[in-house]
Structures are given as C-alpha cells and as structure tokens.
GROMACS .gro file of C-alpha atoms in nm:
model
  271
    1MET     CA    1  -4.024  -2.748   0.533
    2TRP     CA    2  -4.197  -2.677   0.203
    3LYS     CA    3  -4.131  -2.303   0.244
    4LEU     CA    4  -3.760  -2.362   0.308
    5ASN     CA    5  -3.725  -2.584   0.002
    6PHE     CA    6  -3.906  -2.329  -0.214
    7TRP     CA    7  -3.681  -2.049  -0.090
    8HIS     CA    8  -3.371  -2.260  -0.159
    9TYR     CA    9  -3.501  -2.324  -0.512
   10CYS     CA   10  -3.565  -1.955  -0.577
   11LYS     CA   11  -3.226  -1.852  -0.439
   12ASN     CA   12  -3.003  -2.108  -0.606
   13ILE     CA   13  -3.189  -2.220  -0.919
   14ILE     CA   14  -3.383  -1.921  -1.048
   15LYS     CA   15  -3.129  -1.645  -1.113
   16PRO     CA   16  -3.229  -1.286  -1.167
   17SER     CA   17  -3.244  -1.177  -1.528
   18VAL     CA   18  -2.973  -0.917  -1.467
   19LEU     CA   19  -2.719  -1.180  -1.361
   20ILE     CA   20  -2.807  -1.400  -1.653
   21LYS     CA   21  -2.760  -1.109  -1.893
   22ARG     CA   22  -2.420  -1.027  -1.742
   23GLU     CA   23  -2.307  -1.387  -1.772
   24GLN     CA   24  -2.412  -1.395  -2.135
   25GLU     CA   25  -2.223  -1.072  -2.211
   26ALA     CA   26  -1.909  -1.205  -2.040
   27THR     CA   27  -1.934  -1.532  -2.231
   28ASN     CA   28  -1.977  -1.347  -2.561
   29ALA     CA   29  -1.674  -1.128  -2.484
   30ARG     CA   30  -1.458  -1.432  -2.403
   31THR     CA   31  -1.575  -1.606  -2.719
   32LYS     CA   32  -1.491  -1.298  -2.926
   33ASP     CA   33  -1.140  -1.275  -2.778
   34GLU     CA   34  -1.074  -1.645  -2.838
   35HIS     CA   35  -1.203  -1.620  -3.195
   36LEU     CA   36  -0.981  -1.315  -3.259
   37SER     CA   37  -0.675  -1.494  -3.125
   38ARG     CA   38  -0.742  -1.806  -3.334
   39GLU     CA   39  -0.790  -1.602  -3.653
   40LEU     CA   40  -0.474  -1.401  -3.590
   41LEU     CA   41  -0.264  -1.711  -3.517
   42CYS     CA   42  -0.392  -1.881  -3.831
   43TYR     CA   43  -0.315  -1.577  -4.044
   44MET     CA   44   0.031  -1.537  -3.890
   45SER     CA   45   0.118  -1.899  -3.968
   46GLN     CA   46   0.018  -1.843  -4.331
   47ILE     CA   47   0.236  -1.530  -4.351
   48SER     CA   48   0.530  -1.718  -4.197
   49THR     CA   49   0.503  -1.992  -4.456
   50LEU     CA   50   0.484  -1.748  -4.747
   51SER     CA   51   0.769  -1.526  -4.623
   52LYS     CA   52   1.015  -1.799  -4.522
   53ALA     CA   53   1.183  -1.819  -4.863
   54LYS     CA   54   1.210  -1.441  -4.895
   55ARG     CA   55   1.367  -1.409  -4.551
   56GLN     CA   56   1.628  -1.671  -4.635
   57THR     CA   57   1.734  -1.483  -4.951
   58ASP     CA   58   1.775  -1.147  -4.778
   59SER     CA   59   2.138  -1.049  -4.740
   60ASN     CA   60   2.135  -0.787  -4.466
   61GLY     CA   61   2.017  -1.022  -4.191
   62LYS     CA   62   1.832  -0.748  -4.006
   63ILE     CA   63   1.471  -0.808  -4.101
   64GLY     CA   64   1.261  -0.830  -3.788
   65MET     CA   65   1.562  -0.764  -3.561
   66SER     CA   66   1.611  -0.457  -3.343
   67ALA     CA   67   1.808  -0.368  -3.033
   68VAL     CA   68   1.491  -0.214  -2.891
   69ALA     CA   69   1.219  -0.466  -2.806
   70LEU     CA   70   0.942  -0.224  -2.701
   71SER     CA   71   0.934   0.151  -2.759
   72GLU     CA   72   0.659   0.366  -2.606
   73VAL     CA   73   0.565   0.695  -2.774
   74PHE     CA   74   0.359   0.976  -2.621
   75ALA     CA   75   0.221   1.274  -2.812
   76LYS     CA   76   0.217   1.617  -2.651
   77THR     CA   77  -0.160   1.636  -2.702
   78ALA     CA   78  -0.410   1.366  -2.785
   79ALA     CA   79  -0.479   1.522  -3.127
   80ASP     CA   80  -0.111   1.557  -3.221
   81ALA     CA   81  -0.024   1.320  -3.506
   82GLY     CA   82   0.349   1.363  -3.450
   83ALA     CA   83   0.376   1.037  -3.256
   84VAL     CA   84   0.230   0.838  -3.546
   85GLY     CA   85   0.450   1.022  -3.796
   86PHE     CA   86   0.764   0.951  -3.595
   87VAL     CA   87   0.681   0.581  -3.567
   88LEU     CA   88   0.617   0.565  -3.943
   89SER     CA   89   0.959   0.717  -4.007
   90GLN     CA   90   1.122   0.441  -3.800
   91LEU     CA   91   0.960   0.147  -3.979
   92THR     CA   92   1.193  -0.060  -4.191
   93LYS     CA   93   1.134  -0.203  -4.536
   94GLY     CA   94   1.142  -0.572  -4.614
   95PRO     CA   95   0.951  -0.872  -4.747
   96GLY     CA   96   0.741  -0.913  -4.434
   97PRO     CA   97   0.435  -0.707  -4.342
   98ILE     CA   98   0.382  -0.463  -4.056
   99LEU     CA   99   0.096  -0.542  -3.816
  100TRP     CA  100  -0.087  -0.220  -3.718
  101ILE     CA  101  -0.347  -0.249  -3.439
  102GLN     CA  102  -0.594   0.019  -3.327
  103ASP     CA  103  -0.857   0.028  -3.055
  104ARG     CA  104  -1.196   0.190  -3.114
  105LEU     CA  105  -1.123   0.528  -2.951
  106SER     CA  106  -0.790   0.569  -3.131
  107ARG     CA  107  -0.963   0.497  -3.459
  108GLN     CA  108  -1.244   0.743  -3.388
  109GLU     CA  109  -1.027   1.027  -3.256
  110THR     CA  110  -0.718   1.002  -3.479
  111GLY     CA  111  -0.842   0.809  -3.784
  112ARG     CA  112  -0.697   0.515  -3.970
  113PRO     CA  113  -0.347   0.513  -4.124
  114HIS     CA  114  -0.354   0.625  -4.486
  115LEU     CA  115  -0.191   0.315  -4.630
  116PRO     CA  116  -0.127   0.450  -4.986
  117GLY     CA  117   0.072   0.738  -4.840
  118LEU     CA  118   0.301   0.526  -4.622
  119GLY     CA  119   0.557   0.471  -4.894
  120ALA     CA  120   0.646   0.193  -5.133
  121GLY     CA  121   0.822  -0.116  -5.011
  122ARG     CA  122   0.605  -0.161  -4.702
  123SER     CA  123   0.304  -0.388  -4.666
  124PHE     CA  124   0.059  -0.341  -4.380
  125LEU     CA  125  -0.194  -0.555  -4.197
  126LEU     CA  126  -0.449  -0.321  -4.034
  127LEU     CA  127  -0.634  -0.480  -3.742
  128GLU     CA  128  -0.922  -0.286  -3.583
  129VAL     CA  129  -1.045  -0.401  -3.242
  130ALA     CA  130  -1.275  -0.254  -2.980
  131ARG     CA  131  -1.092  -0.249  -2.647
  132PRO     CA  132  -0.736  -0.185  -2.526
  133ALA     CA  133  -0.735  -0.541  -2.392
  134ASP     CA  134  -0.797  -0.667  -2.746
  135VAL     CA  135  -0.504  -0.456  -2.871
  136LEU     CA  136  -0.269  -0.613  -2.616
  137ILE     CA  137  -0.389  -0.964  -2.700
  138ALA     CA  138  -0.342  -0.908  -3.073
  139ALA     CA  139  -0.001  -0.743  -3.023
  140GLU     CA  140   0.123  -1.029  -2.808
  141GLU     CA  141   0.005  -1.287  -3.059
  142GLY     CA  142   0.154  -1.087  -3.347
  143LEU     CA  143   0.494  -1.075  -3.175
  144ARG     CA  144   0.500  -1.455  -3.189
  145CYS     CA  145   0.522  -1.436  -3.568
  146LYS     CA  146   0.881  -1.392  -3.685
  147ALA     CA  147   0.763  -1.318  -4.041
  148LEU     CA  148   0.645  -0.973  -3.930
  149ILE     CA  149   0.883  -0.678  -3.950
  150THR     CA  150   0.721  -0.471  -3.676
  151VAL     CA  151   0.410  -0.460  -3.458
  152VAL     CA  152   0.251  -0.117  -3.396
  153ALA     CA  153  -0.023  -0.081  -3.134
  154GLU     CA  154  -0.234   0.231  -3.071
  155ILE     CA  155  -0.416   0.269  -2.738
  156TRP     CA  156  -0.623   0.566  -2.624
  157GLY     CA  157  -0.603   0.696  -2.269
  158ASP     CA  158  -0.494   0.523  -1.949
  159SER     CA  159  -0.656   0.183  -1.959
  160PRO     CA  160  -0.632  -0.028  -1.642
  161VAL     CA  161  -0.520  -0.328  -1.849
  162LEU     CA  162  -0.214  -0.138  -1.973
  163ASN     CA  163   0.004  -0.185  -1.667
  164PHE     CA  164   0.364  -0.286  -1.602
  165THR     CA  165   0.282  -0.656  -1.637
  166ALA     CA  166   0.122  -0.604  -1.980
  167THR     CA  167   0.422  -0.410  -2.112
  168LYS     CA  168   0.660  -0.668  -1.965
  169ARG     CA  169   0.480  -0.943  -2.156
  170LEU     CA  170   0.523  -0.746  -2.479
  171VAL     CA  171   0.893  -0.696  -2.408
  172LEU     CA  172   0.948  -1.067  -2.346
  173ARG     CA  173   0.761  -1.166  -2.663
  174ALA     CA  174   0.956  -0.915  -2.871
  175GLU     CA  175   1.290  -1.027  -2.731
  176VAL     CA  176   1.218  -1.392  -2.802
  177SER     CA  177   1.094  -1.340  -3.160
  178GLY     CA  178   1.320  -1.047  -3.251
  179VAL     CA  179   1.021  -0.847  -3.378
  180PRO     CA  180   1.022  -0.486  -3.245
  181CYS     CA  181   0.704  -0.335  -3.108
  182TRP     CA  182   0.593   0.030  -3.102
  183LEU     CA  183   0.327   0.131  -2.852
  184ILE     CA  184   0.158   0.464  -2.935
  185ARG     CA  185  -0.020   0.623  -2.637
  186HIS     CA  186  -0.286   0.880  -2.728
  187GLY     CA  187  -0.371   1.097  -2.428
  188GLY     CA  188  -0.189   0.864  -2.190
  189THR     CA  189   0.036   0.938  -1.893
  190ASP     CA  190   0.391   0.810  -1.861
  191ASP     CA  191   0.333   0.584  -1.562
  192LEU     CA  192   0.527   0.266  -1.480
  193SER     CA  193   0.625   0.067  -1.788
  194ALA     CA  194   0.877  -0.197  -1.897
  195ALA     CA  195   0.937  -0.029  -2.235
  196ARG     CA  196   1.306  -0.007  -2.328
  197ASP     CA  197   1.271   0.341  -2.485
  198ARG     CA  198   1.010   0.604  -2.398
  199TRP     CA  199   0.958   0.911  -2.618
  200ARG     CA  200   0.762   1.236  -2.609
  201ILE     CA  201   0.685   1.376  -2.954
  202THR     CA  202   0.571   1.727  -3.043
  203SER     CA  203   0.489   1.836  -3.397
  204LEU     CA  204   0.678   2.139  -3.532
  205PRO     CA  205   0.621   2.353  -3.844
  206SER     CA  206   0.736   2.165  -4.150
  207ALA     CA  207   1.059   2.245  -4.330
  208PRO     CA  208   1.042   2.485  -4.630
  209ASN     CA  209   0.938   2.326  -4.955
  210PRO     CA  210   1.207   2.387  -5.219
  211ASP     CA  211   0.953   2.374  -5.503
  212ASP     CA  212   0.667   2.577  -5.354
  213THR     CA  213   0.704   2.818  -5.062
  214LYS     CA  214   0.334   2.789  -4.982
  215ALA     CA  215   0.334   2.409  -4.968
  216PRO     CA  216   0.446   2.204  -4.666
  217GLY     CA  217   0.789   2.047  -4.679
  218ASP     CA  218   0.941   1.760  -4.486
  219PRO     CA  219   0.780   1.697  -4.145
  220ARG     CA  220   0.964   1.808  -3.833
  221TRP     CA  221   0.924   1.704  -3.469
  222ARG     CA  222   1.064   1.777  -3.129
  223LEU     CA  223   1.186   1.445  -2.988
  224GLU     CA  224   1.245   1.383  -2.620
  225LEU     CA  225   1.389   1.052  -2.510
  226PHE     CA  226   1.306   1.078  -2.142
  227ARG     CA  227   1.382   0.719  -2.045
  228SER     CA  228   1.597   0.447  -2.199
  229ARG     CA  229   1.773   0.131  -2.091
  230ASP     CA  230   2.082   0.168  -2.312
  231LYS     CA  231   2.094   0.532  -2.433
  232PRO     CA  232   2.134   0.864  -2.254
  233PRO     CA  233   1.818   1.081  -2.250
  234GLY     CA  234   1.811   1.382  -2.476
  235ILE     CA  235   1.609   1.632  -2.678
  236TRP     CA  236   1.643   1.682  -3.054
  237VAL     CA  237   1.473   1.849  -3.347
  238ALA     CA  238   1.408   1.585  -3.611
  239ARG     CA  239   1.341   1.624  -3.981
  240TYR     CA  240   1.218   1.335  -4.191
  241ASP     CA  241   1.377   1.329  -4.536
  242ARG     CA  242   1.114   1.165  -4.755
  243ALA     CA  243   1.346   1.119  -5.053
  244ALA     CA  244   1.617   0.940  -4.853
  245ASP     CA  245   1.373   0.780  -4.604
  246ARG     CA  246   1.577   0.885  -4.304
  247VAL     CA  247   1.548   1.108  -3.997
  248ASP     CA  248   1.802   1.389  -3.953
  249LEU     CA  249   1.858   1.503  -3.593
  250SER     CA  250   1.984   1.838  -3.467
  251ALA     CA  251   2.014   1.992  -3.123
  252PRO     CA  252   1.728   2.227  -3.031
  253VAL     CA  253   1.797   2.599  -2.999
  254PRO     CA  254   1.728   2.711  -2.639
  255ASN     CA  255   1.697   3.082  -2.723
  256ARG     CA  256   1.521   3.159  -3.051
  257ALA     CA  257   1.607   3.533  -3.041
  258LEU     CA  258   1.976   3.450  -2.999
  259ALA     CA  259   1.957   3.203  -3.287
  260GLU     CA  260   1.799   3.462  -3.517
  261THR     CA  261   2.064   3.719  -3.422
  262SER     CA  262   2.344   3.470  -3.490
  263SER     CA  263   2.188   3.375  -3.821
  264ALA     CA  264   2.162   3.739  -3.931
  265ALA     CA  265   2.525   3.803  -3.830
  266GLY     CA  266   2.637   3.500  -4.026
  267GLN     CA  267   2.452   3.619  -4.337
  268ARG     CA  268   2.619   3.963  -4.313
  269ALA     CA  269   2.959   3.799  -4.277
  270VAL     CA  270   2.898   3.592  -4.590
  271ARG     CA  271   2.804   3.902  -4.788
   0.00000   0.00000   0.00000
C-alpha cells in the first residue's frame, strides 16, 4: 500500500522538470500576447480621442474607408521589395496614422520601412513583434480602431496560423470598421485566403530620370491581379509618379522585339 501511494505521489504531484519548463514558457507567451493586446488597445483609444475632431472637419469623407477590406500582396521573390513599394503607393493621406506591423523574420530579411522617405502627410506607427501569430493579433486589434487610415501587416513564409479563418477574421474586422488592411506575404504561397484582392508584384527597371540619365527615376512594377471579388483579373505595368503621388497603369507588351520595331518605325515616321 505504501509503494502504491508513493508511486501515485511521484506520478501526479512531482512533475518532470521538462514539463514544468514547457508550462512556464507557454504561460510567458500567453502573458506577452495579452500584454501586447492591452497596450495596443490603450494606444488605439488614445489615437481615436485625439483624431476625432480632425476626422469630423475633413470634407472628403473617405478617410479610413475603402471598397477593398483586405488585399493580399505577393512578391515574385522573397527579396523583391516591389510588394512593399506597391503598398506604399496605395496608402492614402489624412489626419490619422498608418499602423505598420512586422514579424521578426520580415524585419531581419527585408529591413524596416524607412519612415523619412515615405512622403509628407503620412504618419506611421511601427510595431515590431516576434511571431506571425502576434502580427495577426495586432492587426485584428488595430482594425478595431477607426482613427487609423490603414493597417499594413508583413508576414514571412507560410505560417500555419495564417489560414483561411485568420484572413476571414481580418476581412470582417476591416468591413465593420471601414479601415482597409494590406497583408504583405514575403516568400509565401497563394493558398486559400478570404482576401478580396490578391496581387503578384514584380519589380521592373525604373523609369528614366529626366534630370540625370545615370540616376534612377520613378519606380515601375509588373502588377498581376490574379484574384478579386469585384474586378476582372489582369496584368499591367505600373509607374509610380512621385510628384503627383499616383500610379499610372499601362498594358504590358507581350513581344519586346515587336515593340522596339514599332517604336523605331514611329520615330522614322515622325522625322
């Protein structure tokens, strides 16, 4: 009887050190996530209070509103910065800030956004977290705040937490608050998603610089809208006009040799 009681005590009371360590790590992770959510909610409420008067005085009525709730952007390669550049060209200006969230791998592999070079008239809140799950939590909480103009989330790779349910939650939050969300996928695959628009972006050589032929001009990208809920898919060549802060689209040329021949013939006709 004494042996049975001792075995029951060892089995149910004295836990191995490995299990205790795992429980402590899980508890610390949950505490960190809860602390992050509380801090973000508190900060969002402060922003909402400060921006309420500015939003009421705006005349266009479009701040924080977009027909697209969630847009998903894929780069051709993980190191291609065209996806980030395209998203930056689509951000609107207004009194509210833009919440930009990065996970650890995105920050290490692609770097942080260069805030001084993002243009005047935009204010950013840069949030750096460790895991893709933290990015989704912060993005969902940020979409609750109607004082934000946009929420941008960067996630590296194909994380198991980034599934159809996670994207559906972001869509529902964005539709309720009217705050659009951009999800940048570095090195990810275009699996099942609830995103309203899904893009593939490829960087192209920049446009000629009118002041210096050796300097880069306006950025150019190849845009492919391969899935959309309310627009037909298509492929375009885009040029971002920095001076006008707009994106000019043109149809891609399928045969470059034919295009060069036509261009040369047109120049001869002009002469």
